[in-house]
Tab-separated table of C-alpha atoms in Angstrom:
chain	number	residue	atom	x	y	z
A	9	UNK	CA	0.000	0.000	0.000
A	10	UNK	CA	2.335	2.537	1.105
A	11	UNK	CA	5.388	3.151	3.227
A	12	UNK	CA	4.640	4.370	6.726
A	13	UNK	CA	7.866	5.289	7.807
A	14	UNK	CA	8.427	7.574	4.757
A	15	UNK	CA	5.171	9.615	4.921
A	16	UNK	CA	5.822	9.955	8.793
A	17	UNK	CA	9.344	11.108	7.864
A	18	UNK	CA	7.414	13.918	5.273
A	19	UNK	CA	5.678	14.924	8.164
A	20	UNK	CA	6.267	18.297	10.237
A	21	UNK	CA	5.518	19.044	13.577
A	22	UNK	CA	4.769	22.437	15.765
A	23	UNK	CA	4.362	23.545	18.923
A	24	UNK	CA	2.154	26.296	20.481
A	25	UNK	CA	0.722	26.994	23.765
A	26	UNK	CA	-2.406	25.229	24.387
A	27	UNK	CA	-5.564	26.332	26.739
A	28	UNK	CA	-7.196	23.505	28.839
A	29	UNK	CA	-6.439	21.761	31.746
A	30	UNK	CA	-2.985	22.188	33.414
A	31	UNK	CA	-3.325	25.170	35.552
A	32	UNK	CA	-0.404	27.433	35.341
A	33	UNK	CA	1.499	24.440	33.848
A	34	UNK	CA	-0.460	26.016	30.600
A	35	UNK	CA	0.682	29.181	30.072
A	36	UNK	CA	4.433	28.006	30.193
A	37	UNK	CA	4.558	24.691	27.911
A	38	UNK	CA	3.922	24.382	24.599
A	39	UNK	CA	2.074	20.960	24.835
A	40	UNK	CA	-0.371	22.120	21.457
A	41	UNK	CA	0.837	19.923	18.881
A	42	UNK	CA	0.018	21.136	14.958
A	43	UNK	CA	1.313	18.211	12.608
A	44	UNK	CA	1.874	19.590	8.873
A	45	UNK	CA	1.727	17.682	5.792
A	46	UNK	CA	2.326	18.982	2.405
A	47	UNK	CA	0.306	16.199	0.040
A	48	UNK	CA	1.537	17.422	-3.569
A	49	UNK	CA	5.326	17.279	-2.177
A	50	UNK	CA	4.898	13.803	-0.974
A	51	UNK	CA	7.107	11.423	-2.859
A	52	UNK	CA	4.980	8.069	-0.860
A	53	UNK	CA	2.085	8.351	-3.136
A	54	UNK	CA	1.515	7.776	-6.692
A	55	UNK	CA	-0.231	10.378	-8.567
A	56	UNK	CA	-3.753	8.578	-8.872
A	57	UNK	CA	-3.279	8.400	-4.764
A	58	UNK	CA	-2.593	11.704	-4.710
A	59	UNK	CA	-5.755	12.933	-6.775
A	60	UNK	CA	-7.801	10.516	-4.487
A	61	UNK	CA	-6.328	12.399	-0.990
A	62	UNK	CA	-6.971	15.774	-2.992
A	63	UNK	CA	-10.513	15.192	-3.254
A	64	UNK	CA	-11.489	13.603	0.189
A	65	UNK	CA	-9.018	15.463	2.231
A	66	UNK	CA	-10.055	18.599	0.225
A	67	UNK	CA	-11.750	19.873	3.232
A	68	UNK	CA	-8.820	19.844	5.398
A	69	UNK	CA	-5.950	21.159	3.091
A	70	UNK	CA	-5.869	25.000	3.116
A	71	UNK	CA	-5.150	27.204	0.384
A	72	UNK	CA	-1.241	26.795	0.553
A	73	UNK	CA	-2.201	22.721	-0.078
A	74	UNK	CA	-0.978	21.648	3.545
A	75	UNK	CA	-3.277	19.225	5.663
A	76	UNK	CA	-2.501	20.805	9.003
A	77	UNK	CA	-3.683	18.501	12.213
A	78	UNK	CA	-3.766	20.640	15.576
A	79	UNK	CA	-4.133	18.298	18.696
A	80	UNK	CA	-4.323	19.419	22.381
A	81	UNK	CA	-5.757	16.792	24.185
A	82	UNK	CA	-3.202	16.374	26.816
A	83	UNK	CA	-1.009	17.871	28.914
A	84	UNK	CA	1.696	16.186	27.328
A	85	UNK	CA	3.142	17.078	24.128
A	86	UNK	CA	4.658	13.571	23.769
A	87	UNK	CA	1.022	12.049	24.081
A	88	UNK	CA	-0.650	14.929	21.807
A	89	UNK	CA	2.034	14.037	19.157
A	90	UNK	CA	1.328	10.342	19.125
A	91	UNK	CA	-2.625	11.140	19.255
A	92	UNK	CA	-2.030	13.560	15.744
A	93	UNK	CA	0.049	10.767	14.397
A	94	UNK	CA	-2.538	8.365	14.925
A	95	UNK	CA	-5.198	10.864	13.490
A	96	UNK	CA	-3.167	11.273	10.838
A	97	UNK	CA	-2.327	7.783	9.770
A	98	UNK	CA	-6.215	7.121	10.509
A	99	UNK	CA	-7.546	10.009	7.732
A	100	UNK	CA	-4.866	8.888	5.042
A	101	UNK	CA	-6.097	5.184	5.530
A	102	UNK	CA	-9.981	6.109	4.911
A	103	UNK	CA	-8.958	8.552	2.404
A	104	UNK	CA	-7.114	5.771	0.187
A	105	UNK	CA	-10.039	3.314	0.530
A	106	UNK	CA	-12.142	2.740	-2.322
A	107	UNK	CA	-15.956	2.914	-2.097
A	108	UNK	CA	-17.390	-0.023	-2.834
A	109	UNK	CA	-20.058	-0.173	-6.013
A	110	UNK	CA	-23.880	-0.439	-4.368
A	111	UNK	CA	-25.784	-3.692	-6.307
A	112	UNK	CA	-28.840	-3.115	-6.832
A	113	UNK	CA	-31.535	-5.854	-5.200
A	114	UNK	CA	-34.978	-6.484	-6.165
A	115	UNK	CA	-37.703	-6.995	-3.339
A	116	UNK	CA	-38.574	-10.262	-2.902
A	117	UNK	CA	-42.218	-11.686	-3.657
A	118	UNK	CA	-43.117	-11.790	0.074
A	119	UNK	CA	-42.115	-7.843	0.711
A	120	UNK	CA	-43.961	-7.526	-2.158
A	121	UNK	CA	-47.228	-9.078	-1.086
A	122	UNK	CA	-46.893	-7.561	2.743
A	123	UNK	CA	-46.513	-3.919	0.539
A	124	UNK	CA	-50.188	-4.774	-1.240
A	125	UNK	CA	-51.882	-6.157	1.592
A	126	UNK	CA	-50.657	-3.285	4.319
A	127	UNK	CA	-51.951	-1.320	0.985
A	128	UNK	CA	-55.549	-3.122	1.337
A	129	UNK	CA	-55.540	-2.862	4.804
A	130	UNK	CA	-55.091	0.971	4.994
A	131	UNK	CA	-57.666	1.409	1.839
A	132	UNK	CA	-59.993	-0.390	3.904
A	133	UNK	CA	-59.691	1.342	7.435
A	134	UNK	CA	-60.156	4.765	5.511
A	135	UNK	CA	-63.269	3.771	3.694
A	136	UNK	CA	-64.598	2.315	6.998
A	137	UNK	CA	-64.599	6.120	8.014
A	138	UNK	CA	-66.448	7.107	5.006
A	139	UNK	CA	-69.985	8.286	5.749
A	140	UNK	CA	-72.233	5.709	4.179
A	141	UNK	CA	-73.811	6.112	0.991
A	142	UNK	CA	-77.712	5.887	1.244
């Protein structure tokens, strides 16, 4: 499929101060971690791959044509970087699967005959309501 150690070597990481628990532990760590990913650069994917991630990643690559992955679950930026990894790994894996084709089924001859008679029932029931005809 492709080579996970290469695309996680592609990968770049930042780190900014993140708000959340921690306390005063906060406003002096940077435990934010923003993973950056620049698709068209990549040299994992072949270009059919690549036109695939384009379209159902197209929603999280900005403008520039990074997918940028901010994570601050944690207090620790060792466990925020593994969660964005694992994000990461997660959106390229449903991004590269193919859809599979829908077959089309016909109803079987019992649906069908439950359909008509929950018809005839209903028909019934509403003409029962009917004032009578003198």
């Amino acid at each position: 499929m492709y080579n996970k150690e290469a695309l996680l070597r592609e990968l770049e990481f930042q780190f900014a101060l993140s708000g959340g628990p921690g306390g005063q532990h906060v406003n002096k760590t940077e435990t934010k971690v923003i993973l950056i990913w620049d698709l068209q650069k990549s040299g994992v994917f072949s270009a059919s791959q690549k036109e695939r991630l384009q379209q159902r990643l197209a929603s999280k690559i900005n403008s520039e044509g990074l997918l940028k992955l901010n994570v601050s679950k944690t207090r620790s930026q060792h466990q925020n970087k593994k969660i964005a990894i694992l994000n990461f790994e997660d959106l390229v894996k449903k991004a590269l699967q193919k859809k599979k084709k829908r077959i089309k089924t016909k109803p079987s001859r019992s649906a069908k005959l439950k359909r008509l008679q929950k018809k005839k029932k209903n028909s019934e029931k509403k003409a029962n309501r009917q004032k009578p005809e003198l």
